[in-house]
Amino acid sequence: MLQLNEPLADLVADAATGLHRSFGVEPTVTAAAPGRVNLIGEHIDYCDGFVLPFAIDRYIVIAAALNGTGNARVASSHGGGIATFAVDKPQEEGEPQWANYLRGVVQGFQQRGHHIPGFDAFIVSSVPGGAGLSSSAALECATATLLEGLLDTVLDTREKALLCQKAEHDFAHVPCGIMDQFASAFGKTNRLVLIDCKTGEPELVPFENPDLTVIISNTTVHHQLSDGGYASRRKNTEDGLAIIGKDSWRDVTMADVEAVWDQLGDPVNRRSRHVVGEIARTKDAAAALARNDFEALGPLMAASHDSLRDDFEVSCKELDLLVDIARKIGREGGVIGARMTGGGFGGSTVTLCESGKAKEIATRLREEYLADTGLDPQIFASRPSQGAHLIGRVG
């Protein structure tokens, strides 16, 4: 069954209530930023590739008010007490760890010459954590948008996304590419965000057909990208490119990989094959969307998943199971394509399907997955939604 989403207006109200309950004040600025899901183009955003994500209608919302001090005091609906850190001095990592995402964004503003005033804030979220839907990028982009509101300034959207990416690198130690933050920052209703990760330029791709829906299925198996799995894969790609001897993966062909297959060695050769293949698949998917040929996406999504499973080795049995169930439902049952999405090691799958059959498909995914694993997945549908934005400002 499809889970209902909590409306953004309800999240805004919950954030205001939490701020008043925690600090006794009403919000003067409220910011929201969405999670993202990637339709195709995985683990190539740090390889000069193309990616095709979109902002989902699941948000992190932060309500805040100035407190007249040099400190930020931040509480969350997830509990864990109040995180307090100085914003009138350079940032350092600290406890609780989730607040490091905020510290990293604050540092990015400080490095651009902004004096950050002390503030109280409360965070609520409808983005499932650890689900491969980039709750971290949503938190970073929401924080950056909040600071824009508190400082009465507006960063260039690209600069804001890159600031948030650097925060994740420096304060969460995840060497992510640009996809997550770009999708959360640039997202628009009924638009996919095709990102050229070599030039850093986003292009909005129409996704307006109401007969199509994307089902997102969270395995509820949580990954931890900072545990080394992500970083080791990224190093594999760097090693592969160095051995091949090209300046960019965009200049590498499959023939180039095959020519030095033994020299690359395992697993670098298989990682390299994934990168070259996934770049080509994402370009083909964007071209198919441009000509409204959605049927062409199914084989591309299938090949992407198989490559992530076998060559990049970032899938897991739970992700494979959800994809296999969707494949079994097949085109006759309304499924166009399915694949894992996000960094892997758990997380979520995406199933592109006919809107009229989405509920039936979601029910089958849940029932068969639950029967096989004993885990109850979170399954919801989303269409491309609005990226990071201010909800309102008082005074």
CSV table of C-alpha atoms in Angstrom, one decimal:
chain,number,residue,atom,x,y,z
A,1,MET,CA,0.0,0.0,0.0
A,2,LEU,CA,1.1,3.6,-0.7
A,3,GLN,CA,1.9,5.7,2.4
A,4,LEU,CA,0.3,9.1,2.5
A,5,ASN,CA,2.6,12.0,2.6
A,6,GLU,CA,2.4,14.7,5.3
A,7,PRO,CA,1.5,18.0,3.6
A,8,LEU,CA,4.2,20.6,3.7
A,9,ALA,CA,1.8,23.0,5.5
A,10,ASP,CA,1.5,20.5,8.3
A,11,LEU,CA,5.3,20.2,8.6
A,12,VAL,CA,5.6,24.0,8.8
A,13,ALA,CA,3.0,24.0,11.6
A,14,ASP,CA,4.8,21.2,13.4
A,15,ALA,CA,8.1,23.1,13.2
A,16,ALA,CA,6.5,26.2,14.6
A,17,THR,CA,5.0,24.3,17.5
A,18,GLY,CA,8.3,22.6,18.2
A,19,LEU,CA,10.1,25.9,18.2
A,20,HIS,CA,7.6,27.4,20.7
A,21,ARG,CA,7.7,24.3,22.9
A,22,SER,CA,11.5,24.1,22.9
A,23,PHE,CA,12.4,27.8,23.2
A,24,GLY,CA,9.2,29.7,23.8
A,25,VAL,CA,9.4,31.8,20.7
A,26,GLU,CA,7.5,32.1,17.4
A,27,PRO,CA,9.4,31.6,14.1
A,28,THR,CA,10.4,34.6,12.0
A,29,VAL,CA,11.9,32.5,9.2
A,30,THR,CA,10.9,29.0,8.0
A,31,ALA,CA,12.8,27.1,5.3
A,32,ALA,CA,12.1,23.8,3.6
A,33,ALA,CA,14.3,21.6,1.4
A,34,PRO,CA,13.3,18.3,-0.2
A,35,GLY,CA,15.0,14.9,-0.4
A,36,ARG,CA,15.7,13.6,-3.8
A,37,VAL,CA,15.4,10.4,-5.8
A,38,ASN,CA,17.5,9.6,-8.8
A,39,LEU,CA,15.8,8.1,-11.8
A,40,ILE,CA,19.1,7.0,-13.4
A,41,GLY,CA,22.8,7.8,-13.2
A,42,GLU,CA,24.2,6.3,-10.0
A,43,HIS,CA,27.8,6.7,-8.7
A,44,ILE,CA,28.8,8.8,-11.6
A,45,ASP,CA,28.2,12.3,-10.3
A,46,TYR,CA,31.8,12.3,-9.0
A,47,CYS,CA,33.0,10.9,-12.4
A,48,ASP,CA,32.0,13.8,-14.6
A,49,GLY,CA,28.9,11.9,-15.6
A,50,PHE,CA,25.2,12.8,-16.1
A,51,VAL,CA,22.6,12.2,-13.4
A,52,LEU,CA,18.8,12.5,-13.6
A,53,PRO,CA,17.3,13.1,-10.2
A,54,PHE,CA,14.3,15.0,-9.0
A,55,ALA,CA,13.2,16.6,-5.8
A,56,ILE,CA,10.5,14.5,-4.0
A,57,ASP,CA,7.6,15.9,-2.0
A,58,ARG,CA,9.2,14.9,1.3
A,59,TYR,CA,10.8,17.8,3.1
A,60,ILE,CA,13.0,18.9,6.0
A,61,VAL,CA,11.5,22.0,7.5
A,62,ILE,CA,13.4,24.3,9.9
A,63,ALA,CA,11.6,27.1,11.8
A,64,ALA,CA,13.8,29.7,13.5
A,65,ALA,CA,14.1,33.0,15.3
A,66,LEU,CA,17.0,35.1,16.4
A,67,ASN,CA,18.0,34.8,20.0
A,68,GLY,CA,20.3,37.8,20.5
A,69,THR,CA,23.3,35.6,21.4
A,70,GLY,CA,26.4,34.2,19.6
A,71,ASN,CA,25.0,30.7,19.7
A,72,ALA,CA,22.7,28.5,17.7
A,73,ARG,CA,20.4,26.3,19.7
A,74,VAL,CA,18.7,23.6,17.6
A,75,ALA,CA,16.2,20.9,18.5
A,76,SER,CA,14.6,18.3,16.4
A,77,SER,CA,11.4,16.3,16.3
A,78,HIS,CA,13.7,13.2,16.3
A,79,GLY,CA,14.8,14.0,19.9
A,80,GLY,CA,18.3,13.8,21.1
A,81,GLY,CA,18.2,17.0,23.1
A,82,ILE,CA,19.3,20.5,22.1
A,83,ALA,CA,22.4,21.0,20.0
A,84,THR,CA,24.2,24.2,21.0
A,85,PHE,CA,27.2,25.7,19.1
A,86,ALA,CA,28.8,29.1,18.7
A,87,VAL,CA,28.1,30.8,15.4
A,88,ASP,CA,30.3,33.8,16.1
A,89,LYS,CA,33.5,31.9,15.6
A,90,PRO,CA,35.0,29.3,13.2
A,91,GLN,CA,33.1,26.0,13.2
A,92,GLU,CA,34.5,22.7,14.6
A,93,GLU,CA,32.9,19.3,14.6
A,94,GLY,CA,31.1,18.3,17.8
A,95,GLU,CA,28.2,16.4,19.3
A,96,PRO,CA,25.5,15.6,18.5
A,97,GLN,CA,26.8,14.4,15.2
A,98,TRP,CA,23.7,15.4,13.2
A,99,ALA,CA,24.4,19.0,14.1
A,100,ASN,CA,27.7,18.8,12.1
A,101,TYR,CA,25.7,19.2,8.9
A,102,LEU,CA,24.5,22.6,10.2
A,103,ARG,CA,27.9,23.6,11.4
A,104,GLY,CA,29.3,22.8,8.0
A,105,VAL,CA,26.8,25.1,6.3
A,106,VAL,CA,27.4,27.9,8.9
A,107,GLN,CA,31.1,27.7,8.1
A,108,GLY,CA,30.3,28.0,4.4
A,109,PHE,CA,28.5,31.3,5.0
A,110,GLN,CA,31.3,32.5,7.4
A,111,GLN,CA,33.9,31.8,4.7
A,112,ARG,CA,31.9,34.1,2.4
A,113,GLY,CA,32.1,36.9,4.9
A,114,HIS,CA,28.7,36.6,6.5
A,115,HIS,CA,28.4,37.2,10.3
A,116,ILE,CA,25.9,34.7,11.5
A,117,PRO,CA,23.6,35.9,14.3
A,118,GLY,CA,22.6,33.5,17.1
A,119,PHE,CA,19.3,31.8,16.5
A,120,ASP,CA,17.0,29.1,17.9
A,121,ALA,CA,15.6,26.5,15.5
A,122,PHE,CA,13.5,23.4,15.4
A,123,ILE,CA,13.7,20.8,12.7
A,124,VAL,CA,11.0,18.4,11.4
A,125,SER,CA,11.3,16.0,8.6
A,126,SER,CA,9.2,13.7,6.3
A,127,VAL,CA,12.4,12.5,4.5
A,128,PRO,CA,13.2,9.0,5.7
A,129,GLY,CA,16.7,8.9,7.0
A,130,GLY,CA,19.1,6.3,5.7
A,131,ALA,CA,16.8,5.5,2.8
A,132,GLY,CA,19.0,6.7,0.0
A,133,LEU,CA,16.8,9.8,-0.5
A,134,SER,CA,19.4,12.2,0.7
A,135,SER,CA,18.1,13.5,3.9
A,136,SER,CA,21.6,14.9,4.6
A,137,ALA,CA,21.5,17.1,1.5
A,138,ALA,CA,17.9,18.2,2.4
A,139,LEU,CA,19.1,19.2,5.9
A,140,GLU,CA,22.1,21.1,4.4
A,141,CYS,CA,20.0,22.9,1.8
A,142,ALA,CA,17.3,23.7,4.4
A,143,THR,CA,19.9,25.1,6.7
A,144,ALA,CA,21.5,27.2,3.9
A,145,THR,CA,18.0,28.6,2.9
A,146,LEU,CA,17.3,29.4,6.5
A,147,LEU,CA,20.5,31.3,6.9
A,148,GLU,CA,19.6,33.2,3.7
A,149,GLY,CA,16.4,34.2,5.4
A,150,LEU,CA,18.0,35.2,8.7
A,151,LEU,CA,20.7,37.2,6.9
A,152,ASP,CA,18.3,38.7,4.3
A,153,THR,CA,20.5,37.6,1.5
A,154,VAL,CA,20.2,35.2,-1.5
A,155,LEU,CA,23.0,33.0,-2.7
A,156,ASP,CA,23.2,31.9,-6.3
A,157,THR,CA,21.5,28.5,-6.4
A,158,ARG,CA,24.5,26.8,-7.8
A,159,GLU,CA,26.8,28.4,-5.2
A,160,LYS,CA,24.4,27.3,-2.4
A,161,ALA,CA,24.4,23.8,-3.6
A,162,LEU,CA,28.2,23.7,-3.8
A,163,LEU,CA,28.4,25.2,-0.3
A,164,CYS,CA,26.2,22.4,1.0
A,165,GLN,CA,28.3,19.8,-0.8
A,166,LYS,CA,31.4,21.1,0.8
A,167,ALA,CA,29.7,20.9,4.2
A,168,GLU,CA,29.1,17.2,3.7
A,169,HIS,CA,32.7,16.7,2.6
A,170,ASP,CA,34.2,18.6,5.5
A,171,PHE,CA,31.9,17.9,8.4
A,172,ALA,CA,30.3,14.5,7.5
A,173,HIS,CA,33.4,13.1,5.7
A,174,VAL,CA,31.3,11.8,2.8
A,175,PRO,CA,33.0,12.6,-0.5
A,176,CYS,CA,29.7,12.9,-2.3
A,177,GLY,CA,29.3,14.3,-5.8
A,178,ILE,CA,27.0,17.2,-6.7
A,179,MET,CA,23.8,15.4,-7.4
A,180,ASP,CA,22.1,15.4,-4.0
A,181,GLN,CA,22.5,19.0,-3.2
A,182,PHE,CA,21.8,20.2,-6.8
A,183,ALA,CA,18.6,18.2,-6.9
A,184,SER,CA,17.4,19.6,-3.5
A,185,ALA,CA,18.4,23.1,-4.5
A,186,PHE,CA,17.3,23.3,-8.2
A,187,GLY,CA,14.2,21.0,-8.0
A,188,LYS,CA,11.0,22.2,-9.6
A,189,THR,CA,7.5,20.9,-9.9
A,190,ASN,CA,7.0,18.5,-12.8
A,191,ARG,CA,10.7,18.7,-13.7
A,192,LEU,CA,13.6,16.3,-13.5
A,193,VAL,CA,17.0,17.8,-13.0
A,194,LEU,CA,19.5,16.6,-15.6
A,195,ILE,CA,22.9,17.5,-14.2
A,196,ASP,CA,26.1,17.6,-16.2
A,197,CYS,CA,28.5,16.8,-13.4
A,198,LYS,CA,31.5,17.9,-15.5
A,199,THR,CA,30.3,21.4,-16.1
A,200,GLY,CA,28.1,21.6,-13.0
A,201,GLU,CA,25.2,22.8,-15.2
A,202,PRO,CA,21.6,21.6,-14.4
A,203,GLU,CA,18.9,21.4,-17.1
A,204,LEU,CA,15.3,21.0,-16.2
A,205,VAL,CA,13.6,18.1,-18.1
A,206,PRO,CA,9.8,18.0,-18.3
A,207,PHE,CA,8.0,15.2,-16.5
A,208,GLU,CA,4.4,16.3,-16.8
A,209,ASN,CA,2.6,13.2,-18.0
A,210,PRO,CA,0.0,12.5,-15.2
A,211,ASP,CA,-0.3,8.9,-16.3
A,212,LEU,CA,3.2,8.2,-15.0
A,213,THR,CA,4.2,7.9,-11.3
A,214,VAL,CA,7.5,7.0,-9.5
A,215,ILE,CA,7.1,4.6,-6.6
A,216,ILE,CA,9.8,4.9,-4.0
A,217,SER,CA,10.3,1.8,-1.8
A,218,ASN,CA,12.4,2.1,1.3
A,219,THR,CA,13.9,-1.3,2.3
A,220,THR,CA,14.3,0.0,5.8
A,221,VAL,CA,17.8,-1.4,5.7
A,222,HIS,CA,19.9,1.6,6.6
A,223,HIS,CA,23.2,2.3,5.1
A,224,GLN,CA,26.0,4.5,6.5
A,225,LEU,CA,27.9,6.0,3.6
A,226,SER,CA,30.6,7.4,5.8
A,227,ASP,CA,31.7,3.9,6.9
A,228,GLY,CA,34.1,3.6,3.9
A,229,GLY,CA,32.0,1.8,1.3
A,230,TYR,CA,31.4,5.0,-0.6
A,231,ALA,CA,34.9,6.3,-0.3
A,232,SER,CA,36.4,3.0,-1.5
A,233,ARG,CA,34.2,2.9,-4.6
A,234,ARG,CA,35.2,6.5,-5.4
A,235,LYS,CA,38.9,5.6,-5.0
A,236,ASN,CA,38.3,2.7,-7.4
A,237,THR,CA,37.1,5.1,-10.0
A,238,GLU,CA,40.0,7.5,-9.5
A,239,ASP,CA,42.4,4.6,-9.8
A,240,GLY,CA,40.7,3.4,-13.0
A,241,LEU,CA,40.8,6.7,-14.7
A,242,ALA,CA,44.5,7.1,-13.8
A,243,ILE,CA,45.4,3.8,-15.3
A,244,ILE,CA,43.3,4.4,-18.5
A,245,GLY,CA,45.2,7.7,-18.8
A,246,LYS,CA,42.4,10.1,-19.7
A,247,ASP,CA,41.6,13.4,-18.1
A,248,SER,CA,37.8,12.7,-17.7
A,249,TRP,CA,35.5,9.7,-17.6
A,250,ARG,CA,33.6,11.5,-20.3
A,251,ASP,CA,36.5,10.9,-22.7
A,252,VAL,CA,36.6,7.1,-21.9
A,253,THR,CA,34.9,4.5,-24.1
A,254,MET,CA,34.1,0.9,-23.3
A,255,ALA,CA,36.9,-0.1,-25.7
A,256,ASP,CA,39.4,1.9,-23.6
A,257,VAL,CA,38.3,0.0,-20.5
A,258,GLU,CA,38.6,-3.4,-22.3
A,259,ALA,CA,42.0,-2.5,-23.7
A,260,VAL,CA,43.5,-2.3,-20.2
A,261,TRP,CA,41.1,-4.8,-18.4
A,262,ASP,CA,43.8,-7.0,-16.9
A,263,GLN,CA,46.0,-4.0,-16.0
A,264,LEU,CA,43.0,-2.4,-14.1
A,265,GLY,CA,42.5,-5.6,-12.2
A,266,ASP,CA,39.5,-6.6,-10.2
A,267,PRO,CA,37.4,-4.8,-8.9
A,268,VAL,CA,38.7,-1.6,-10.6
A,269,ASN,CA,37.9,-2.9,-14.1
A,270,ARG,CA,34.3,-3.7,-13.2
A,271,ARG,CA,33.9,-0.3,-11.4
A,272,SER,CA,35.2,1.3,-14.6
A,273,ARG,CA,32.8,-0.6,-16.8
A,274,HIS,CA,29.9,0.6,-14.6
A,275,VAL,CA,31.0,4.3,-14.9
A,276,VAL,CA,31.3,4.2,-18.7
A,277,GLY,CA,28.0,2.3,-19.1
A,278,GLU,CA,26.1,4.4,-16.7
A,279,ILE,CA,27.1,7.6,-18.3
A,280,ALA,CA,25.8,6.3,-21.6
A,281,ARG,CA,22.6,5.0,-20.1
A,282,THR,CA,21.8,8.3,-18.5
A,283,LYS,CA,22.3,10.2,-21.7
A,284,ASP,CA,20.1,7.7,-23.5
A,285,ALA,CA,17.4,8.2,-20.8
A,286,ALA,CA,17.5,12.0,-21.1
A,287,ALA,CA,17.1,11.6,-24.9
A,288,ALA,CA,14.2,9.2,-24.4
A,289,LEU,CA,12.4,11.7,-22.1
A,290,ALA,CA,13.0,14.5,-24.6
A,291,ARG,CA,11.0,12.5,-27.2
A,292,ASN,CA,8.4,11.3,-24.7
A,293,ASP,CA,9.6,7.7,-25.2
A,294,PHE,CA,9.0,6.4,-21.7
A,295,GLU,CA,9.1,2.8,-22.7
A,296,ALA,CA,12.7,3.1,-23.6
A,297,LEU,CA,13.5,3.8,-19.9
A,298,GLY,CA,12.7,0.3,-18.7
A,299,PRO,CA,15.7,-1.5,-20.2
A,300,LEU,CA,18.0,1.4,-19.3
A,301,MET,CA,16.8,1.2,-15.6
A,302,ALA,CA,17.2,-2.6,-15.6
A,303,ALA,CA,20.8,-2.4,-17.0
A,304,SER,CA,21.6,0.3,-14.5
A,305,HIS,CA,20.5,-1.9,-11.5
A,306,ASP,CA,22.3,-4.9,-12.8
A,307,SER,CA,25.5,-2.9,-13.2
A,308,LEU,CA,25.2,-1.4,-9.7
A,309,ARG,CA,24.6,-4.9,-8.3
A,310,ASP,CA,27.3,-6.8,-10.2
A,311,ASP,CA,30.0,-4.3,-11.2
A,312,PHE,CA,29.8,-1.6,-8.6
A,313,GLU,CA,28.6,-3.9,-5.8
A,314,VAL,CA,26.5,-1.4,-3.9
A,315,SER,CA,23.2,-3.2,-4.0
A,316,CYS,CA,22.1,-5.7,-1.4
A,317,LYS,CA,19.6,-8.6,-1.2
A,318,GLU,CA,16.7,-6.4,0.0
A,319,LEU,CA,17.2,-3.9,-2.9
A,320,ASP,CA,17.5,-6.8,-5.4
A,321,LEU,CA,14.3,-8.3,-4.0
A,322,LEU,CA,12.2,-5.2,-4.5
A,323,VAL,CA,13.6,-4.8,-8.1
A,324,ASP,CA,12.9,-8.5,-8.8
A,325,ILE,CA,9.3,-8.1,-7.6
A,326,ALA,CA,8.8,-5.1,-9.8
A,327,ARG,CA,10.3,-7.0,-12.8
A,328,LYS,CA,8.0,-9.9,-12.1
A,329,ILE,CA,4.9,-7.6,-12.1
A,330,GLY,CA,6.2,-6.4,-15.5
A,331,ARG,CA,4.9,-4.2,-18.2
A,332,GLU,CA,1.5,-5.9,-18.3
A,333,GLY,CA,1.1,-5.0,-14.6
A,334,GLY,CA,2.0,-1.4,-15.2
A,335,VAL,CA,5.7,-1.4,-14.4
A,336,ILE,CA,7.9,0.4,-16.9
A,337,GLY,CA,11.2,0.1,-15.0
A,338,ALA,CA,12.8,-0.4,-11.6
A,339,ARG,CA,16.2,0.0,-10.1
A,340,MET,CA,18.0,0.8,-6.8
A,341,THR,CA,18.6,4.5,-6.2
A,342,GLY,CA,21.0,6.4,-4.1
A,343,GLY,CA,24.4,5.4,-2.7
A,344,GLY,CA,23.3,1.8,-2.0
A,345,PHE,CA,24.2,-0.5,0.8
A,346,GLY,CA,20.5,-0.5,1.6
A,347,GLY,CA,18.1,2.4,1.0
A,348,SER,CA,15.5,2.5,-1.7
A,349,THR,CA,14.4,1.5,-5.1
A,350,VAL,CA,12.5,3.5,-7.7
A,351,THR,CA,9.8,2.0,-9.8
A,352,LEU,CA,8.5,4.0,-12.8
A,353,CYS,CA,4.9,2.9,-13.5
A,354,GLU,CA,1.5,3.7,-14.7
A,355,SER,CA,-0.3,6.0,-12.3
A,356,GLY,CA,-3.5,4.0,-12.5
A,357,LYS,CA,-1.8,0.8,-11.3
A,358,ALA,CA,0.4,2.4,-8.7
A,359,LYS,CA,-1.6,1.3,-5.7
A,360,GLU,CA,-1.8,-2.3,-6.9
A,361,ILE,CA,2.0,-2.3,-7.6
A,362,ALA,CA,2.8,-0.8,-4.2
A,363,THR,CA,0.6,-3.4,-2.5
A,364,ARG,CA,2.4,-6.3,-4.2
A,365,LEU,CA,5.8,-4.8,-3.5
A,366,ARG,CA,5.0,-4.5,0.2
A,367,GLU,CA,3.3,-7.9,0.6
A,368,GLU,CA,6.0,-9.9,-1.2
A,369,TYR,CA,8.9,-8.1,0.4
A,370,LEU,CA,7.3,-8.4,3.9
A,371,ALA,CA,6.7,-12.1,3.4
A,372,ASP,CA,10.3,-12.7,2.3
A,373,THR,CA,12.2,-10.5,4.7
A,374,GLY,CA,9.9,-9.9,7.7
A,375,LEU,CA,10.6,-6.2,7.1
A,376,ASP,CA,7.7,-3.7,6.4
A,377,PRO,CA,9.0,-1.4,3.7
A,378,GLN,CA,8.0,2.3,3.5
A,379,ILE,CA,6.4,2.8,0.1
A,380,PHE,CA,5.2,6.0,-1.3
A,381,ALA,CA,4.7,7.7,-4.7
A,382,SER,CA,6.2,11.1,-5.7
A,383,ARG,CA,6.3,13.3,-8.6
A,384,PRO,CA,9.0,16.0,-9.1
A,385,SER,CA,8.5,18.8,-6.5
A,386,GLN,CA,9.7,22.3,-5.5
A,387,GLY,CA,13.3,22.6,-4.3
A,388,ALA,CA,14.7,24.5,-1.3
A,389,HIS,CA,12.7,27.6,-0.5
A,390,LEU,CA,11.7,30.0,2.2
A,391,ILE,CA,8.2,29.4,3.6
A,392,GLY,CA,7.9,32.8,5.1
A,393,ARG,CA,9.5,35.6,7.0
A,394,VAL,CA,8.0,37.7,9.8
A,395,GLY,CA,9.2,41.3,10.3
